[in-house]
Amino acid sequence: MEAAKKQSVTNQLLAVKSASGKTFSQLAAETGLTNVYVAQLLRRQAQLKPDTVPKLKEALPALTDELIGDMMSPPWRSYDPNLIQEPTIYRLNEAVMHFGESIKEIINEDFGDGIIWLLLFVVAWWWFSKGQSDLLYV
């Protein structure tokens, strides 16, 4: 039952975003949040905090009070096991699995318990042109 509600709310939130014509990056610029965090909020993967509500409602005026209420409840974190078949997600997973042990050791050395550290996870990327090929650093 919870998965069906999450999907219904997520569909409504993404419809509001789509109707606005704005990208996640545009919404991030308007709210002062990161584009990944905005995407997480609209996909119900993160909990909307009270101090963020006015900024988000200003950026997306079509958000109803009911949707805002849903966004403020703790998210039901799960994933679709078929998601790994999407090529970009597959490649990101492959990179983490290949370098995972080394990344984990560095996290543990620099920050201690990696489980706690991951709760404060930030995603960033840079695009570089190098000769004839482009490189994306995540």
CSV table of N, CA and C in Angstrom, one decimal, residues 40-113:
chain,number,residue,atom,x,y,z
A,40,GLN,N,15.3,14.7,-5.5
A,40,GLN,CA,14.9,13.8,-4.4
A,40,GLN,C,13.6,14.2,-3.8
A,41,LEU,N,13.4,15.5,-3.5
A,41,LEU,CA,12.2,15.9,-2.9
A,41,LEU,C,11.0,15.6,-3.8
A,42,LEU,N,11.1,15.8,-5.1
A,42,LEU,CA,10.0,15.6,-6.0
A,42,LEU,C,9.8,14.1,-6.3
A,43,ARG,N,10.8,13.3,-6.0
A,43,ARG,CA,10.6,11.8,-6.2
A,43,ARG,C,10.3,11.1,-4.9
A,44,ARG,N,10.1,11.9,-3.8
A,44,ARG,CA,9.8,11.4,-2.5
A,44,ARG,C,11.0,10.5,-1.9
A,45,GLN,N,12.2,10.9,-2.2
A,45,GLN,CA,13.4,10.2,-1.7
A,45,GLN,C,14.0,11.0,-0.6
A,46,ALA,N,13.5,12.2,-0.3
A,46,ALA,CA,14.0,13.0,0.8
A,46,ALA,C,12.8,13.7,1.5
A,47,GLN,N,13.0,14.1,2.7
A,47,GLN,CA,11.9,14.8,3.4
A,47,GLN,C,12.0,16.3,3.3
A,48,LEU,N,10.9,16.9,3.0
A,48,LEU,CA,10.9,18.4,2.9
A,48,LEU,C,10.9,19.0,4.3
A,49,LYS,N,11.7,19.9,4.5
A,49,LYS,CA,11.8,20.6,5.8
A,49,LYS,C,11.0,21.9,5.8
A,50,PRO,N,10.5,22.2,7.0
A,50,PRO,CA,9.6,23.4,7.0
A,50,PRO,C,10.2,24.7,6.5
A,51,ASP,N,11.5,24.9,6.7
A,51,ASP,CA,12.1,26.2,6.2
A,51,ASP,C,12.3,26.2,4.7
A,52,THR,N,12.1,25.1,4.0
A,52,THR,CA,12.2,25.0,2.6
A,52,THR,C,10.9,25.2,1.9
A,53,VAL,N,9.8,25.0,2.6
A,53,VAL,CA,8.5,25.1,2.0
A,53,VAL,C,8.2,26.4,1.2
A,54,PRO,N,8.5,27.5,1.8
A,54,PRO,CA,8.1,28.8,1.1
A,54,PRO,C,8.9,28.9,-0.2
A,55,LYS,N,10.2,28.5,-0.2
A,55,LYS,CA,11.0,28.6,-1.4
A,55,LYS,C,10.5,27.7,-2.5
A,56,LEU,N,10.1,26.5,-2.1
A,56,LEU,CA,9.6,25.5,-3.1
A,56,LEU,C,8.3,25.9,-3.6
A,57,LYS,N,7.4,26.4,-2.7
A,57,LYS,CA,6.1,26.9,-3.2
A,57,LYS,C,6.2,28.1,-4.1
A,58,GLU,N,7.1,28.9,-3.9
A,58,GLU,CA,7.3,30.1,-4.8
A,58,GLU,C,7.8,29.6,-6.2
A,59,ALA,N,8.7,28.6,-6.2
A,59,ALA,CA,9.2,28.1,-7.4
A,59,ALA,C,8.2,27.2,-8.2
A,60,LEU,N,7.4,26.5,-7.4
A,60,LEU,CA,6.3,25.7,-8.0
A,60,LEU,C,5.0,26.0,-7.4
A,61,PRO,N,4.3,27.1,-7.8
A,61,PRO,CA,3.1,27.6,-7.2
A,61,PRO,C,1.9,26.5,-7.2
A,62,ALA,N,2.0,25.6,-8.2
A,62,ALA,CA,0.9,24.6,-8.3
A,62,ALA,C,1.0,23.5,-7.2
A,63,LEU,N,2.0,23.5,-6.4
A,63,LEU,CA,2.1,22.5,-5.3
A,63,LEU,C,0.9,22.8,-4.3
A,64,THR,N,0.1,21.8,-4.1
A,64,THR,CA,-1.0,21.9,-3.2
A,64,THR,C,-0.5,21.7,-1.7
A,65,ASP,N,-1.3,22.1,-0.8
A,65,ASP,CA,-1.0,21.9,0.6
A,65,ASP,C,-0.9,20.4,0.9
A,66,GLU,N,-1.8,19.6,0.3
A,66,GLU,CA,-1.8,18.2,0.5
A,66,GLU,C,-0.4,17.6,0.0
A,67,LEU,N,0.0,18.0,-1.2
A,67,LEU,CA,1.3,17.5,-1.7
A,67,LEU,C,2.5,17.9,-0.8
A,68,ILE,N,2.4,19.2,-0.3
A,68,ILE,CA,3.4,19.7,0.6
A,68,ILE,C,3.4,18.8,1.9
A,69,GLY,N,2.3,18.5,2.4
A,69,GLY,CA,2.2,17.6,3.6
A,69,GLY,C,2.8,16.3,3.3
A,70,ASP,N,2.5,15.7,2.1
A,70,ASP,CA,3.1,14.4,1.8
A,70,ASP,C,4.6,14.5,1.7
A,71,MET,N,5.1,15.6,1.2
A,71,MET,CA,6.6,15.8,1.0
A,71,MET,C,7.2,16.0,2.4
A,72,MET,N,6.5,16.5,3.4
A,72,MET,CA,7.1,16.7,4.7
A,72,MET,C,7.1,15.4,5.6
A,73,SER,N,6.3,14.4,5.2
A,73,SER,CA,6.4,13.1,5.9
A,73,SER,C,7.7,12.4,5.6
A,74,PRO,N,8.2,11.6,6.5
A,74,PRO,CA,9.4,10.8,6.2
A,74,PRO,C,9.2,10.0,4.9
A,75,PRO,N,10.1,10.0,4.0
A,75,PRO,CA,10.0,9.2,2.8
A,75,PRO,C,10.1,7.7,3.0
A,76,TRP,N,9.5,7.0,2.2
A,76,TRP,CA,9.6,5.5,2.2
A,76,TRP,C,10.7,5.1,1.2
A,77,ARG,N,11.8,4.9,1.8
A,77,ARG,CA,13.0,4.7,0.9
A,77,ARG,C,13.1,3.2,0.4
A,78,SER,N,13.0,3.1,-0.9
A,78,SER,CA,13.1,1.8,-1.5
A,78,SER,C,13.6,2.1,-3.0
A,79,TYR,N,13.8,1.0,-3.7
A,79,TYR,CA,14.1,1.2,-5.1
A,79,TYR,C,13.5,0.1,-5.9
A,80,ASP,N,13.3,0.3,-7.1
A,80,ASP,CA,12.8,-0.7,-8.1
A,80,ASP,C,14.0,-1.5,-8.5
A,81,PRO,N,14.0,-2.9,-8.2
A,81,PRO,CA,15.1,-3.7,-8.6
A,81,PRO,C,15.4,-3.7,-10.1
A,82,ASN,N,14.4,-3.3,-10.9
A,82,ASN,CA,14.6,-3.2,-12.4
A,82,ASN,C,15.3,-2.0,-12.8
A,83,LEU,N,15.4,-1.0,-11.9
A,83,LEU,CA,16.1,0.3,-12.2
A,83,LEU,C,17.5,0.1,-12.7
A,84,ILE,N,18.2,-1.0,-12.2
A,84,ILE,CA,19.6,-1.2,-12.6
A,84,ILE,C,19.7,-1.5,-14.1
A,85,GLN,N,18.6,-1.8,-14.8
A,85,GLN,CA,18.7,-2.0,-16.2
A,85,GLN,C,18.8,-0.7,-17.0
A,86,GLU,N,18.5,0.4,-16.4
A,86,GLU,CA,18.6,1.7,-17.1
A,86,GLU,C,20.1,1.9,-17.3
A,87,PRO,N,20.6,2.2,-18.5
A,87,PRO,CA,22.1,2.3,-18.8
A,87,PRO,C,22.9,3.2,-17.9
A,88,THR,N,22.4,4.4,-17.7
A,88,THR,CA,23.1,5.4,-16.8
A,88,THR,C,23.3,4.9,-15.4
A,89,ILE,N,22.2,4.3,-14.9
A,89,ILE,CA,22.2,3.8,-13.5
A,89,ILE,C,23.1,2.6,-13.4
A,90,TYR,N,23.1,1.8,-14.4
A,90,TYR,CA,23.9,0.6,-14.5
A,90,TYR,C,25.4,1.0,-14.4
A,91,ARG,N,25.8,2.0,-15.2
A,91,ARG,CA,27.2,2.4,-15.3
A,91,ARG,C,27.6,3.1,-14.0
A,92,LEU,N,26.7,3.9,-13.3
A,92,LEU,CA,27.1,4.4,-12.0
A,92,LEU,C,27.2,3.3,-11.0
A,93,ASN,N,26.4,2.4,-11.0
A,93,ASN,CA,26.5,1.2,-10.1
A,93,ASN,C,27.8,0.5,-10.4
A,94,GLU,N,28.1,0.3,-11.6
A,94,GLU,CA,29.3,-0.4,-12.0
A,94,GLU,C,30.6,0.3,-11.4
A,95,ALA,N,30.6,1.6,-11.6
A,95,ALA,CA,31.7,2.4,-11.1
A,95,ALA,C,31.8,2.3,-9.5
A,96,VAL,N,30.7,2.4,-8.8
A,96,VAL,CA,30.7,2.3,-7.4
A,96,VAL,C,31.2,0.9,-7.0
A,97,MET,N,30.7,-0.2,-7.7
A,97,MET,CA,31.1,-1.5,-7.3
A,97,MET,C,32.6,-1.8,-7.6
A,98,HIS,N,33.1,-1.2,-8.7
A,98,HIS,CA,34.5,-1.4,-9.0
A,98,HIS,C,35.4,-0.7,-8.0
A,99,PHE,N,35.1,0.5,-7.7
A,99,PHE,CA,35.9,1.3,-6.8
A,99,PHE,C,35.5,1.4,-5.3
A,100,GLY,N,34.4,0.7,-5.1
A,100,GLY,CA,33.7,0.7,-3.8
A,100,GLY,C,34.6,0.5,-2.5
A,101,GLU,N,35.4,-0.5,-2.6
A,101,GLU,CA,36.2,-0.8,-1.4
A,101,GLU,C,37.2,0.3,-1.1
A,102,SER,N,37.8,0.8,-2.2
A,102,SER,CA,38.8,1.9,-2.0
A,102,SER,C,38.1,3.2,-1.5
A,103,ILE,N,37.0,3.5,-2.1
A,103,ILE,CA,36.2,4.7,-1.7
A,103,ILE,C,35.8,4.5,-0.2
A,104,LYS,N,35.3,3.3,0.2
A,104,LYS,CA,34.9,3.1,1.6
A,104,LYS,C,36.1,3.3,2.5
A,105,GLU,N,37.3,2.8,2.2
A,105,GLU,CA,38.4,2.9,3.1
A,105,GLU,C,38.8,4.4,3.3
A,106,ILE,N,38.8,5.1,2.2
A,106,ILE,CA,39.1,6.6,2.3
A,106,ILE,C,38.1,7.3,3.1
A,107,ILE,N,36.8,7.0,2.9
A,107,ILE,CA,35.7,7.6,3.7
A,107,ILE,C,36.0,7.3,5.2
A,108,ASN,N,36.3,6.0,5.5
A,108,ASN,CA,36.5,5.6,6.9
A,108,ASN,C,37.7,6.3,7.5
A,109,GLU,N,38.8,6.4,6.7
A,109,GLU,CA,40.0,7.1,7.2
A,109,GLU,C,39.7,8.6,7.5
A,110,ASP,N,39.0,9.2,6.5
A,110,ASP,CA,38.8,10.7,6.6
A,110,ASP,C,37.6,11.1,7.5
A,111,PHE,N,36.6,10.2,7.6
A,111,PHE,CA,35.3,10.6,8.2
A,111,PHE,C,34.8,9.7,9.3
A,112,GLY,N,35.5,8.5,9.4
A,112,GLY,CA,35.0,7.6,10.4
A,112,GLY,C,34.0,6.6,9.8
A,113,ASP,N,32.9,6.4,10.5
A,113,ASP,CA,31.9,5.4,10.1
A,113,ASP,C,31.2,5.8,8.8
